[in-house]
Amino acid sequence: MVRQTGGVSVASSDERAVARPVLTDAVELARTAVVELQEGGVGDYLGVTSEDECAATHRFVADLPGYRGWQWAVVVAADPESDRATVSELALLPGPDALVAPEWIPWDQRIRPGDLSAGDLLAPPAGDPRLVPGYVATGDPEIDDAARELGLGRKQVMSLEGRLDAAQRWHDGDYGPDSEMAKAAPSTCGLCGFYLPLAGSLHREFGVCGNEMAADGHVVDVTYGCGAHSDTLLPTGAGSPQYDAYDDGAVEVVERSATETGAATETGAATETGADTGTGAAAEVAEAEESASTS
């Protein structure tokens, strides 16, 4: 029979009662039992520990893929009057350095905020202290008065403990007064026009942000704040200019050499001379045409 339990005892034989020779000498009997099981390889012999006067456990290295550090434990037994041992129990157990799976945690304890997806169902745990029956006074005057007046109510409502737990979580969260955003804000949500206070007993401490450019839709602490406060004023001169200013200091002045200046002068004089010559020739042609027409 093979079974898996919590682990292998690592106590030495000196720490327990000395086993009888008929039990300690049954090493080959124990090894044969494991081999005949045909569940995997049997490695080196690790030792024997006494369980009581009539039983002892022999341990062997388990040469199994994926079971590093595990051991075969074979319990042999013999009657006080007997000189022959028999195999009583055989088990595959993790040793001190064995690779084992982590301790199992129930699914309802593994769930964390943000794990719930569309279509998932998550019921509150039985006896959830955050909830009380709807017909029990909650301690919130507005809820209790309305329920009594109408004779109606929800099946369950948040208890005082549940509300205090939520308030502490919101206060300590990203939208509480100790967040980096709140510390750098010019004012608080309680003085902001976008702040929508909650109803009920939490209305003095919490509200919902209605500014789409800030914490829109989130529950915020009354002492939280951000840079998009309704009373925020931009400093004079803030913003970008419509046109880039002309910077005359960026104009580069280049000095020309004497050679370049002389060449430019000669080129200009030649151009002027050509222009004068062309003008004189045109005048002579015009005068000749006028004389011919008069004749």
PDB file of C-alpha atoms in Angstrom:
ATOM      1  CA  MET A   1       0.000   0.000   0.000  1.00  0.00           C
ATOM      2  CA  VAL A   2       1.361   3.421  -0.982  1.00  0.00           C
ATOM      3  CA  ARG A   3       0.213   6.610   0.741  1.00  0.00           C
ATOM      4  CA  GLN A   4       1.527  10.173   1.013  1.00  0.00           C
ATOM      5  CA  THR A   5       1.616  11.964   4.359  1.00  0.00           C
ATOM      6  CA  GLY A   6       3.164  15.103   5.787  1.00  0.00           C
ATOM      7  CA  GLY A   7       6.838  14.136   5.679  1.00  0.00           C
ATOM      8  CA  VAL A   8       9.639  11.838   6.741  1.00  0.00           C
ATOM      9  CA  SER A   9      10.945  11.810  10.275  1.00  0.00           C
ATOM     10  CA  VAL A  10      14.595  12.803  10.289  1.00  0.00           C
ATOM     11  CA  ALA A  11      15.266  11.813  13.889  1.00  0.00           C
ATOM     12  CA  SER A  12      18.348   9.625  14.263  1.00  0.00           C
ATOM     13  CA  SER A  13      18.318   6.212  15.884  1.00  0.00           C
ATOM     14  CA  ASP A  14      20.096   7.689  18.927  1.00  0.00           C
ATOM     15  CA  GLU A  15      17.155  10.008  19.539  1.00  0.00           C
ATOM     16  CA  ARG A  16      14.743   7.098  19.765  1.00  0.00           C
ATOM     17  CA  ALA A  17      14.739   3.721  21.425  1.00  0.00           C
ATOM     18  CA  VAL A  18      17.264   1.368  19.861  1.00  0.00           C
ATOM     19  CA  ALA A  19      15.448  -0.955  17.473  1.00  0.00           C
ATOM     20  CA  ARG A  20      15.716  -4.698  17.837  1.00  0.00           C
ATOM     21  CA  PRO A  21      18.174  -6.407  15.497  1.00  0.00           C
ATOM     22  CA  VAL A  22      15.385  -8.328  13.797  1.00  0.00           C
ATOM     23  CA  LEU A  23      13.991  -4.968  12.665  1.00  0.00           C
ATOM     24  CA  THR A  24      17.226  -3.143  11.830  1.00  0.00           C
ATOM     25  CA  ASP A  25      18.589  -6.054   9.817  1.00  0.00           C
ATOM     26  CA  ALA A  26      15.543  -6.113   7.488  1.00  0.00           C
ATOM     27  CA  VAL A  27      17.112  -3.706   4.981  1.00  0.00           C
ATOM     28  CA  GLU A  28      16.908  -6.056   1.998  1.00  0.00           C
ATOM     29  CA  LEU A  29      13.362  -6.997   2.954  1.00  0.00           C
ATOM     30  CA  ALA A  30      12.387  -3.347   2.848  1.00  0.00           C
ATOM     31  CA  ARG A  31      14.214  -2.705  -0.446  1.00  0.00           C
ATOM     32  CA  THR A  32      12.610  -5.704  -2.097  1.00  0.00           C
ATOM     33  CA  ALA A  33       9.180  -4.449  -1.068  1.00  0.00           C
ATOM     34  CA  VAL A  34       9.765  -1.159  -2.865  1.00  0.00           C
ATOM     35  CA  VAL A  35      11.199  -2.828  -5.975  1.00  0.00           C
ATOM     36  CA  GLU A  36       8.253  -5.205  -6.213  1.00  0.00           C
ATOM     37  CA  LEU A  37       5.927  -2.237  -6.051  1.00  0.00           C
ATOM     38  CA  GLN A  38       7.266  -1.195  -9.493  1.00  0.00           C
ATOM     39  CA  GLU A  39       6.476   2.463  -8.917  1.00  0.00           C
ATOM     40  CA  GLY A  40       9.972   3.800  -9.578  1.00  0.00           C
ATOM     41  CA  GLY A  41      13.669   3.507  -8.836  1.00  0.00           C
ATOM     42  CA  VAL A  42      15.114   2.833  -5.408  1.00  0.00           C
ATOM     43  CA  GLY A  43      18.313   4.696  -4.554  1.00  0.00           C
ATOM     44  CA  ASP A  44      20.766   4.692  -1.697  1.00  0.00           C
ATOM     45  CA  TYR A  45      19.867   3.469   1.752  1.00  0.00           C
ATOM     46  CA  LEU A  46      19.410   6.400   4.173  1.00  0.00           C
ATOM     47  CA  GLY A  47      19.016   4.642   7.511  1.00  0.00           C
ATOM     48  CA  VAL A  48      16.544   3.231   9.977  1.00  0.00           C
ATOM     49  CA  THR A  49      14.549   4.757  12.819  1.00  0.00           C
ATOM     50  CA  SER A  50      12.739   2.916  15.571  1.00  0.00           C
ATOM     51  CA  GLU A  51       9.010   3.544  15.894  1.00  0.00           C
ATOM     52  CA  ASP A  52       8.494   1.354  18.996  1.00  0.00           C
ATOM     53  CA  GLU A  53       9.470  -2.057  20.290  1.00  0.00           C
ATOM     54  CA  CYS A  54       7.715  -3.811  17.455  1.00  0.00           C
ATOM     55  CA  ALA A  55       8.303  -1.512  14.439  1.00  0.00           C
ATOM     56  CA  ALA A  56      11.051   0.371  12.602  1.00  0.00           C
ATOM     57  CA  THR A  57      11.186   2.474   9.427  1.00  0.00           C
ATOM     58  CA  HIS A  58      13.808   1.985   6.713  1.00  0.00           C
ATOM     59  CA  ARG A  59      14.340   4.883   4.296  1.00  0.00           C
ATOM     60  CA  PHE A  60      15.702   4.893   0.731  1.00  0.00           C
ATOM     61  CA  VAL A  61      16.285   7.629  -1.849  1.00  0.00           C
ATOM     62  CA  ALA A  62      13.422   7.769  -4.358  1.00  0.00           C
ATOM     63  CA  ASP A  63      14.797   7.928  -7.916  1.00  0.00           C
ATOM     64  CA  LEU A  64      11.630   9.293  -9.494  1.00  0.00           C
ATOM     65  CA  PRO A  65      11.410  12.091 -12.108  1.00  0.00           C
ATOM     66  CA  GLY A  66       9.948  15.205 -10.499  1.00  0.00           C
ATOM     67  CA  TYR A  67      10.397  13.918  -6.932  1.00  0.00           C
ATOM     68  CA  ARG A  68      13.767  15.387  -6.001  1.00  0.00           C
ATOM     69  CA  GLY A  69      14.444  14.920  -2.290  1.00  0.00           C
ATOM     70  CA  TRP A  70      11.647  12.403  -1.738  1.00  0.00           C
ATOM     71  CA  GLN A  71      12.191   9.115   0.097  1.00  0.00           C
ATOM     72  CA  TRP A  72      10.761   5.641   0.193  1.00  0.00           C
ATOM     73  CA  ALA A  73       9.750   4.793   3.758  1.00  0.00           C
ATOM     74  CA  VAL A  74       9.187   1.138   4.561  1.00  0.00           C
ATOM     75  CA  VAL A  75       7.862   0.153   7.982  1.00  0.00           C
ATOM     76  CA  VAL A  76       8.749  -3.346   9.103  1.00  0.00           C
ATOM     77  CA  ALA A  77       7.251  -5.016  12.151  1.00  0.00           C
ATOM     78  CA  ALA A  78       7.892  -8.050  14.325  1.00  0.00           C
ATOM     79  CA  ASP A  79       6.150  -9.507  17.331  1.00  0.00           C
ATOM     80  CA  PRO A  80       8.203  -9.281  20.556  1.00  0.00           C
ATOM     81  CA  GLU A  81       8.587 -13.039  20.537  1.00  0.00           C
ATOM     82  CA  SER A  82       9.262 -13.323  16.783  1.00  0.00           C
ATOM     83  CA  ASP A  83      12.630 -13.549  15.082  1.00  0.00           C
ATOM     84  CA  ARG A  84      11.245 -12.665  11.648  1.00  0.00           C
ATOM     85  CA  ALA A  85      10.138  -9.214  10.382  1.00  0.00           C
ATOM     86  CA  THR A  86       7.412  -8.485   7.873  1.00  0.00           C
ATOM     87  CA  VAL A  87       6.535  -5.412   5.832  1.00  0.00           C
ATOM     88  CA  SER A  88       3.803  -3.450   7.558  1.00  0.00           C
ATOM     89  CA  GLU A  89       3.544  -0.277   5.486  1.00  0.00           C
ATOM     90  CA  LEU A  90       5.227   1.440   2.536  1.00  0.00           C
ATOM     91  CA  ALA A  91       5.000   5.118   1.621  1.00  0.00           C
ATOM     92  CA  LEU A  92       6.577   7.768  -0.625  1.00  0.00           C
ATOM     93  CA  LEU A  93       7.264  10.798   1.577  1.00  0.00           C
ATOM     94  CA  PRO A  94       9.021  14.158   1.146  1.00  0.00           C
ATOM     95  CA  GLY A  95      12.396  14.494   2.813  1.00  0.00           C
ATOM     96  CA  PRO A  96      13.818  17.617   4.459  1.00  0.00           C
ATOM     97  CA  ASP A  97      14.965  19.095   1.102  1.00  0.00           C
ATOM     98  CA  ALA A  98      12.124  17.770  -1.031  1.00  0.00           C
ATOM     99  CA  LEU A  99      10.413  19.848  -3.673  1.00  0.00           C
ATOM    100  CA  VAL A 100       6.790  20.031  -2.543  1.00  0.00           C
ATOM    101  CA  ALA A 101       3.758  22.043  -3.548  1.00  0.00           C
ATOM    102  CA  PRO A 102       2.948  25.146  -1.478  1.00  0.00           C
ATOM    103  CA  GLU A 103       0.320  24.890   1.211  1.00  0.00           C
ATOM    104  CA  TRP A 104      -3.125  24.873  -0.334  1.00  0.00           C
ATOM    105  CA  ILE A 105      -5.205  28.010   0.161  1.00  0.00           C
ATOM    106  CA  PRO A 106      -9.002  27.929  -0.363  1.00  0.00           C
ATOM    107  CA  TRP A 107     -10.124  29.832  -3.458  1.00  0.00           C
ATOM    108  CA  ASP A 108     -12.147  32.361  -1.478  1.00  0.00           C
ATOM    109  CA  GLN A 109      -8.964  33.378   0.372  1.00  0.00           C
ATOM    110  CA  ARG A 110      -6.938  33.733  -2.839  1.00  0.00           C
ATOM    111  CA  ILE A 111      -9.232  36.325  -4.424  1.00  0.00           C
ATOM    112  CA  ARG A 112      -7.899  39.874  -4.435  1.00  0.00           C
ATOM    113  CA  PRO A 113      -9.451  43.242  -5.352  1.00  0.00           C
ATOM    114  CA  GLY A 114      -9.533  43.584  -9.121  1.00  0.00           C
ATOM    115  CA  ASP A 115      -9.882  39.824  -9.816  1.00  0.00           C
ATOM    116  CA  LEU A 116     -13.616  40.024 -10.572  1.00  0.00           C
ATOM    117  CA  SER A 117     -14.288  40.022 -14.337  1.00  0.00           C
ATOM    118  CA  ALA A 118     -17.429  40.421 -16.426  1.00  0.00           C
ATOM    119  CA  GLY A 119     -19.689  37.422 -15.914  1.00  0.00           C
ATOM    120  CA  ASP A 120     -18.014  36.270 -12.677  1.00  0.00           C
ATOM    121  CA  LEU A 121     -20.117  35.559  -9.591  1.00  0.00           C
ATOM    122  CA  LEU A 122     -18.693  36.281  -6.142  1.00  0.00           C
ATOM    123  CA  ALA A 123     -20.945  35.714  -3.132  1.00  0.00           C
ATOM    124  CA  PRO A 124     -20.037  37.200   0.251  1.00  0.00           C
ATOM    125  CA  PRO A 125     -18.723  34.664   2.754  1.00  0.00           C
ATOM    126  CA  ALA A 126     -21.136  33.142   5.234  1.00  0.00           C
ATOM    127  CA  GLY A 127     -21.563  35.359   8.276  1.00  0.00           C
ATOM    128  CA  ASP A 128     -19.819  38.287   6.597  1.00  0.00           C
ATOM    129  CA  PRO A 129     -19.430  40.898   9.374  1.00  0.00           C
ATOM    130  CA  ARG A 130     -19.756  43.680   6.810  1.00  0.00           C
ATOM    131  CA  LEU A 131     -23.437  42.852   6.272  1.00  0.00           C
ATOM    132  CA  VAL A 132     -26.492  42.725   8.516  1.00  0.00           C
ATOM    133  CA  PRO A 133     -30.133  41.879   7.700  1.00  0.00           C
ATOM    134  CA  GLY A 134     -32.065  44.778   6.246  1.00  0.00           C
ATOM    135  CA  TYR A 135     -34.582  44.815   9.091  1.00  0.00           C
ATOM    136  CA  VAL A 136     -31.857  45.387  11.700  1.00  0.00           C
ATOM    137  CA  ALA A 137     -30.940  48.937  12.601  1.00  0.00           C
ATOM    138  CA  THR A 138     -27.699  49.797  10.790  1.00  0.00           C
ATOM    139  CA  GLY A 139     -26.681  52.796  12.874  1.00  0.00           C
ATOM    140  CA  ASP A 140     -27.054  55.078   9.852  1.00  0.00           C
ATOM    141  CA  PRO A 141     -29.911  57.479  10.772  1.00  0.00           C
ATOM    142  CA  GLU A 142     -30.876  58.281   7.186  1.00  0.00           C
ATOM    143  CA  ILE A 143     -31.140  54.600   6.182  1.00  0.00           C
ATOM    144  CA  ASP A 144     -32.937  53.537   9.354  1.00  0.00           C
ATOM    145  CA  ASP A 145     -35.476  56.392   9.226  1.00  0.00           C
ATOM    146  CA  ALA A 146     -36.273  55.808   5.558  1.00  0.00           C
ATOM    147  CA  ALA A 147     -36.686  52.050   6.076  1.00  0.00           C
ATOM    148  CA  ARG A 148     -39.064  52.530   9.001  1.00  0.00           C
ATOM    149  CA  GLU A 149     -41.086  55.146   7.168  1.00  0.00           C
ATOM    150  CA  LEU A 150     -41.555  53.106   4.008  1.00  0.00           C
ATOM    151  CA  GLY A 151     -41.733  49.717   5.602  1.00  0.00           C
ATOM    152  CA  LEU A 152     -39.322  48.516   2.939  1.00  0.00           C
ATOM    153  CA  GLY A 153     -35.691  47.587   2.919  1.00  0.00           C
ATOM    154  CA  ARG A 154     -32.982  45.616   1.235  1.00  0.00           C
ATOM    155  CA  LYS A 155     -32.400  42.035   2.264  1.00  0.00           C
ATOM    156  CA  GLN A 156     -28.972  43.022   3.592  1.00  0.00           C
ATOM    157  CA  VAL A 157     -27.257  46.326   4.277  1.00  0.00           C
ATOM    158  CA  MET A 158     -23.760  47.278   5.390  1.00  0.00           C
ATOM    159  CA  SER A 159     -23.135  47.029   9.080  1.00  0.00           C
ATOM    160  CA  LEU A 160     -21.301  49.640  11.111  1.00  0.00           C
ATOM    161  CA  GLU A 161     -18.199  47.457  10.943  1.00  0.00           C
ATOM    162  CA  GLY A 162     -18.506  47.213   7.172  1.00  0.00           C
ATOM    163  CA  ARG A 163     -18.824  50.976   6.741  1.00  0.00           C
ATOM    164  CA  LEU A 164     -15.869  51.676   9.021  1.00  0.00           C
ATOM    165  CA  ASP A 165     -13.774  49.156   7.100  1.00  0.00           C
ATOM    166  CA  ALA A 166     -14.661  50.775   3.775  1.00  0.00           C
ATOM    167  CA  ALA A 167     -14.001  54.268   5.142  1.00  0.00           C
ATOM    168  CA  GLN A 168     -10.559  53.283   6.389  1.00  0.00           C
ATOM    169  CA  ARG A 169      -9.718  51.648   3.067  1.00  0.00           C
ATOM    170  CA  TRP A 170     -10.774  54.737   1.083  1.00  0.00           C
ATOM    171  CA  HIS A 171      -8.935  57.055   3.454  1.00  0.00           C
ATOM    172  CA  ASP A 172      -5.701  55.071   3.100  1.00  0.00           C
ATOM    173  CA  GLY A 173      -6.053  54.522  -0.663  1.00  0.00           C
ATOM    174  CA  ASP A 174      -4.980  56.399  -3.788  1.00  0.00           C
ATOM    175  CA  TYR A 175      -7.658  59.047  -3.243  1.00  0.00           C
ATOM    176  CA  GLY A 176      -6.896  59.758   0.398  1.00  0.00           C
ATOM    177  CA  PRO A 177      -5.082  62.702   1.988  1.00  0.00           C
ATOM    178  CA  ASP A 178      -1.751  60.860   2.212  1.00  0.00           C
ATOM    179  CA  SER A 179      -1.410  60.226  -1.532  1.00  0.00           C
ATOM    180  CA  GLU A 180       1.259  62.072  -3.515  1.00  0.00           C
ATOM    181  CA  MET A 181      -1.417  63.850  -5.583  1.00  0.00           C
ATOM    182  CA  ALA A 182      -3.150  65.199  -2.468  1.00  0.00           C
ATOM    183  CA  LYS A 183       0.101  66.396  -0.919  1.00  0.00           C
ATOM    184  CA  ALA A 184       0.885  68.514  -3.995  1.00  0.00           C
ATOM    185  CA  ALA A 185      -2.667  69.864  -4.486  1.00  0.00           C
ATOM    186  CA  PRO A 186      -3.462  73.548  -3.930  1.00  0.00           C
ATOM    187  CA  SER A 187      -6.726  72.781  -2.101  1.00  0.00           C
ATOM    188  CA  THR A 188      -9.010  69.928  -0.984  1.00  0.00           C
ATOM    189  CA  CYS A 189     -12.014  68.174  -2.488  1.00  0.00           C
ATOM    190  CA  GLY A 190     -14.288  69.479   0.253  1.00  0.00           C
ATOM    191  CA  LEU A 191     -13.915  72.969  -1.232  1.00  0.00           C
ATOM    192  CA  CYS A 192     -14.168  71.891  -4.884  1.00  0.00           C
ATOM    193  CA  GLY A 193     -17.190  72.488  -7.085  1.00  0.00           C
ATOM    194  CA  PHE A 194     -16.801  69.056  -8.683  1.00  0.00           C
ATOM    195  CA  TYR A 195     -17.128  67.265  -5.322  1.00  0.00           C
ATOM    196  CA  LEU A 196     -20.391  65.306  -4.900  1.00  0.00           C
ATOM    197  CA  PRO A 197     -20.831  64.264  -1.220  1.00  0.00           C
ATOM    198  CA  LEU A 198     -22.076  60.774  -0.425  1.00  0.00           C
ATOM    199  CA  ALA A 199     -25.416  60.310   1.284  1.00  0.00           C
ATOM    200  CA  GLY A 200     -25.765  58.690   4.676  1.00  0.00           C
ATOM    201  CA  SER A 201     -23.340  58.546   7.548  1.00  0.00           C
ATOM    202  CA  LEU A 202     -20.293  58.832   5.270  1.00  0.00           C
ATOM    203  CA  HIS A 203     -21.307  62.126   3.660  1.00  0.00           C
ATOM    204  CA  ARG A 204     -19.072  64.194   5.958  1.00  0.00           C
ATOM    205  CA  GLU A 205     -15.906  62.370   4.964  1.00  0.00           C
ATOM    206  CA  PHE A 206     -16.362  61.115   1.405  1.00  0.00           C
ATOM    207  CA  GLY A 207     -17.790  62.027  -1.955  1.00  0.00           C
ATOM    208  CA  VAL A 208     -17.494  61.255  -5.656  1.00  0.00           C
ATOM    209  CA  CYS A 209     -15.392  63.311  -8.060  1.00  0.00           C
ATOM    210  CA  GLY A 210     -17.369  64.679 -11.013  1.00  0.00           C
ATOM    211  CA  ASN A 211     -14.439  66.159 -12.934  1.00  0.00           C
ATOM    212  CA  GLU A 212     -13.664  64.035 -15.998  1.00  0.00           C
ATOM    213  CA  MET A 213     -10.122  65.446 -16.051  1.00  0.00           C
ATOM    214  CA  ALA A 214      -9.416  64.332 -12.468  1.00  0.00           C
ATOM    215  CA  ALA A 215     -10.598  61.361 -10.326  1.00  0.00           C
ATOM    216  CA  ASP A 216     -13.869  61.138 -12.247  1.00  0.00           C
ATOM    217  CA  GLY A 217     -16.287  58.588 -10.766  1.00  0.00           C
ATOM    218  CA  HIS A 218     -14.026  57.615  -7.861  1.00  0.00           C
ATOM    219  CA  VAL A 219     -14.839  57.931  -4.170  1.00  0.00           C
ATOM    220  CA  VAL A 220     -12.480  60.560  -2.751  1.00  0.00           C
ATOM    221  CA  ASP A 221     -11.715  61.660   0.778  1.00  0.00           C
ATOM    222  CA  VAL A 222     -12.933  65.142   1.653  1.00  0.00           C
ATOM    223  CA  THR A 223      -9.306  66.086   2.376  1.00  0.00           C
ATOM    224  CA  TYR A 224      -8.012  64.695  -0.918  1.00  0.00           C
ATOM    225  CA  GLY A 225      -7.089  67.159  -3.636  1.00  0.00           C
ATOM    226  CA  CYS A 226      -5.597  67.515  -7.094  1.00  0.00           C
ATOM    227  CA  GLY A 227      -4.482  70.179  -9.546  1.00  0.00           C
ATOM    228  CA  ALA A 228      -7.859  70.223 -11.320  1.00  0.00           C
ATOM    229  CA  HIS A 229      -9.638  71.907  -8.386  1.00  0.00           C
ATOM    230  CA  SER A 230     -12.524  74.156  -9.460  1.00  0.00           C
ATOM    231  CA  ASP A 231     -10.833  77.189  -7.855  1.00  0.00           C
ATOM    232  CA  THR A 232      -7.509  76.644  -9.609  1.00  0.00           C
ATOM    233  CA  LEU A 233      -6.149  79.760 -11.326  1.00  0.00           C
ATOM    234  CA  LEU A 234      -3.328  79.669 -13.824  1.00  0.00           C
ATOM    235  CA  PRO A 235      -0.422  82.049 -13.073  1.00  0.00           C
ATOM    236  CA  THR A 236      -0.149  85.187 -15.206  1.00  0.00           C
ATOM    237  CA  GLY A 237       1.681  84.542 -18.442  1.00  0.00           C
ATOM    238  CA  ALA A 238       1.073  80.824 -18.347  1.00  0.00           C
ATOM    239  CA  GLY A 239       0.589  78.975 -21.582  1.00  0.00           C
ATOM    240  CA  SER A 240       2.244  79.100 -25.011  1.00  0.00           C
ATOM    241  CA  PRO A 241       2.331  82.248 -27.269  1.00  0.00           C
ATOM    242  CA  GLN A 242       0.282  82.200 -30.460  1.00  0.00           C
ATOM    243  CA  TYR A 243       3.318  83.175 -32.573  1.00  0.00           C
ATOM    244  CA  ASP A 244       7.013  82.740 -32.011  1.00  0.00           C
ATOM    245  CA  ALA A 245       8.689  86.031 -31.078  1.00  0.00           C
ATOM    246  CA  TYR A 246      11.279  87.427 -33.524  1.00  0.00           C
ATOM    247  CA  ASP A 247      14.677  87.416 -31.939  1.00  0.00           C
ATOM    248  CA  ASP A 248      16.891  90.012 -33.627  1.00  0.00           C
ATOM    249  CA  GLY A 249      19.725  88.899 -31.421  1.00  0.00           C
ATOM    250  CA  ALA A 250      19.933  85.777 -33.552  1.00  0.00           C
ATOM    251  CA  VAL A 251      20.947  87.719 -36.724  1.00  0.00           C
ATOM    252  CA  GLU A 252      24.517  86.919 -37.701  1.00  0.00           C
ATOM    253  CA  VAL A 253      26.691  89.845 -38.981  1.00  0.00           C
ATOM    254  CA  VAL A 254      29.406  88.765 -41.433  1.00  0.00           C
ATOM    255  CA  GLU A 255      32.318  91.041 -42.350  1.00  0.00           C
ATOM    256  CA  ARG A 256      33.407  90.902 -46.016  1.00  0.00           C
ATOM    257  CA  SER A 257      37.069  91.086 -47.045  1.00  0.00           C
ATOM    258  CA  ALA A 258      38.576  93.948 -49.124  1.00  0.00           C
ATOM    259  CA  THR A 259      39.033  91.695 -52.189  1.00  0.00           C
ATOM    260  CA  GLU A 260      35.351  90.712 -52.200  1.00  0.00           C
ATOM    261  CA  THR A 261      34.350  94.378 -51.816  1.00  0.00           C
ATOM    262  CA  GLY A 262      36.514  95.524 -54.821  1.00  0.00           C
ATOM    263  CA  ALA A 263      35.215  92.781 -57.100  1.00  0.00           C
ATOM    264  CA  ALA A 264      31.653  93.689 -56.277  1.00  0.00           C
ATOM    265  CA  THR A 265      32.357  97.391 -57.092  1.00  0.00           C
ATOM    266  CA  GLU A 266      33.870  96.586 -60.512  1.00  0.00           C
ATOM    267  CA  THR A 267      30.953  94.327 -61.360  1.00  0.00           C
ATOM    268  CA  GLY A 268      28.494  97.099 -60.496  1.00  0.00           C
ATOM    269  CA  ALA A 269      30.399  99.695 -62.624  1.00  0.00           C
ATOM    270  CA  ALA A 270      30.476  97.402 -65.643  1.00  0.00           C
ATOM    271  CA  THR A 271      26.789  96.849 -65.357  1.00  0.00           C
ATOM    272  CA  GLU A 272      26.085 100.580 -65.254  1.00  0.00           C
ATOM    273  CA  THR A 273      28.339 101.252 -68.327  1.00  0.00           C
ATOM    274  CA  GLY A 274      26.578  98.629 -70.375  1.00  0.00           C
ATOM    275  CA  ALA A 275      23.265 100.108 -69.456  1.00  0.00           C
ATOM    276  CA  ASP A 276      24.348 103.652 -70.584  1.00  0.00           C
ATOM    277  CA  THR A 277      25.663 102.363 -73.961  1.00  0.00           C
ATOM    278  CA  GLY A 278      22.487 100.529 -74.706  1.00  0.00           C
ATOM    279  CA  THR A 279      20.432 103.630 -73.940  1.00  0.00           C
ATOM    280  CA  GLY A 280      22.471 105.829 -76.362  1.00  0.00           C
ATOM    281  CA  ALA A 281      22.169 103.424 -79.272  1.00  0.00           C
ATOM    282  CA  ALA A 282      18.447 103.197 -78.830  1.00  0.00           C
ATOM    283  CA  ALA A 283      18.168 107.015 -78.965  1.00  0.00           C
ATOM    284  CA  GLU A 284      20.112 107.242 -82.284  1.00  0.00           C
ATOM    285  CA  VAL A 285      17.865 104.645 -83.928  1.00  0.00           C
ATOM    286  CA  ALA A 286      14.759 106.505 -82.828  1.00  0.00           C
ATOM    287  CA  GLU A 287      16.113 109.837 -84.209  1.00  0.00           C
ATOM    288  CA  ALA A 288      16.942 108.264 -87.608  1.00  0.00           C
ATOM    289  CA  GLU A 289      13.454 106.792 -87.973  1.00  0.00           C
ATOM    290  CA  GLU A 290      11.873 110.176 -87.197  1.00  0.00           C
ATOM    291  CA  SER A 291      14.008 111.961 -89.921  1.00  0.00           C
ATOM    292  CA  ALA A 292      13.045 109.407 -92.556  1.00  0.00           C
ATOM    293  CA  SER A 293       9.345 109.800 -91.930  1.00  0.00           C
ATOM    294  CA  THR A 294       9.597 113.626 -92.190  1.00  0.00           C
ATOM    295  CA  SER A 295      11.335 113.407 -95.586  1.00  0.00           C
TER     296      SER A 295
END
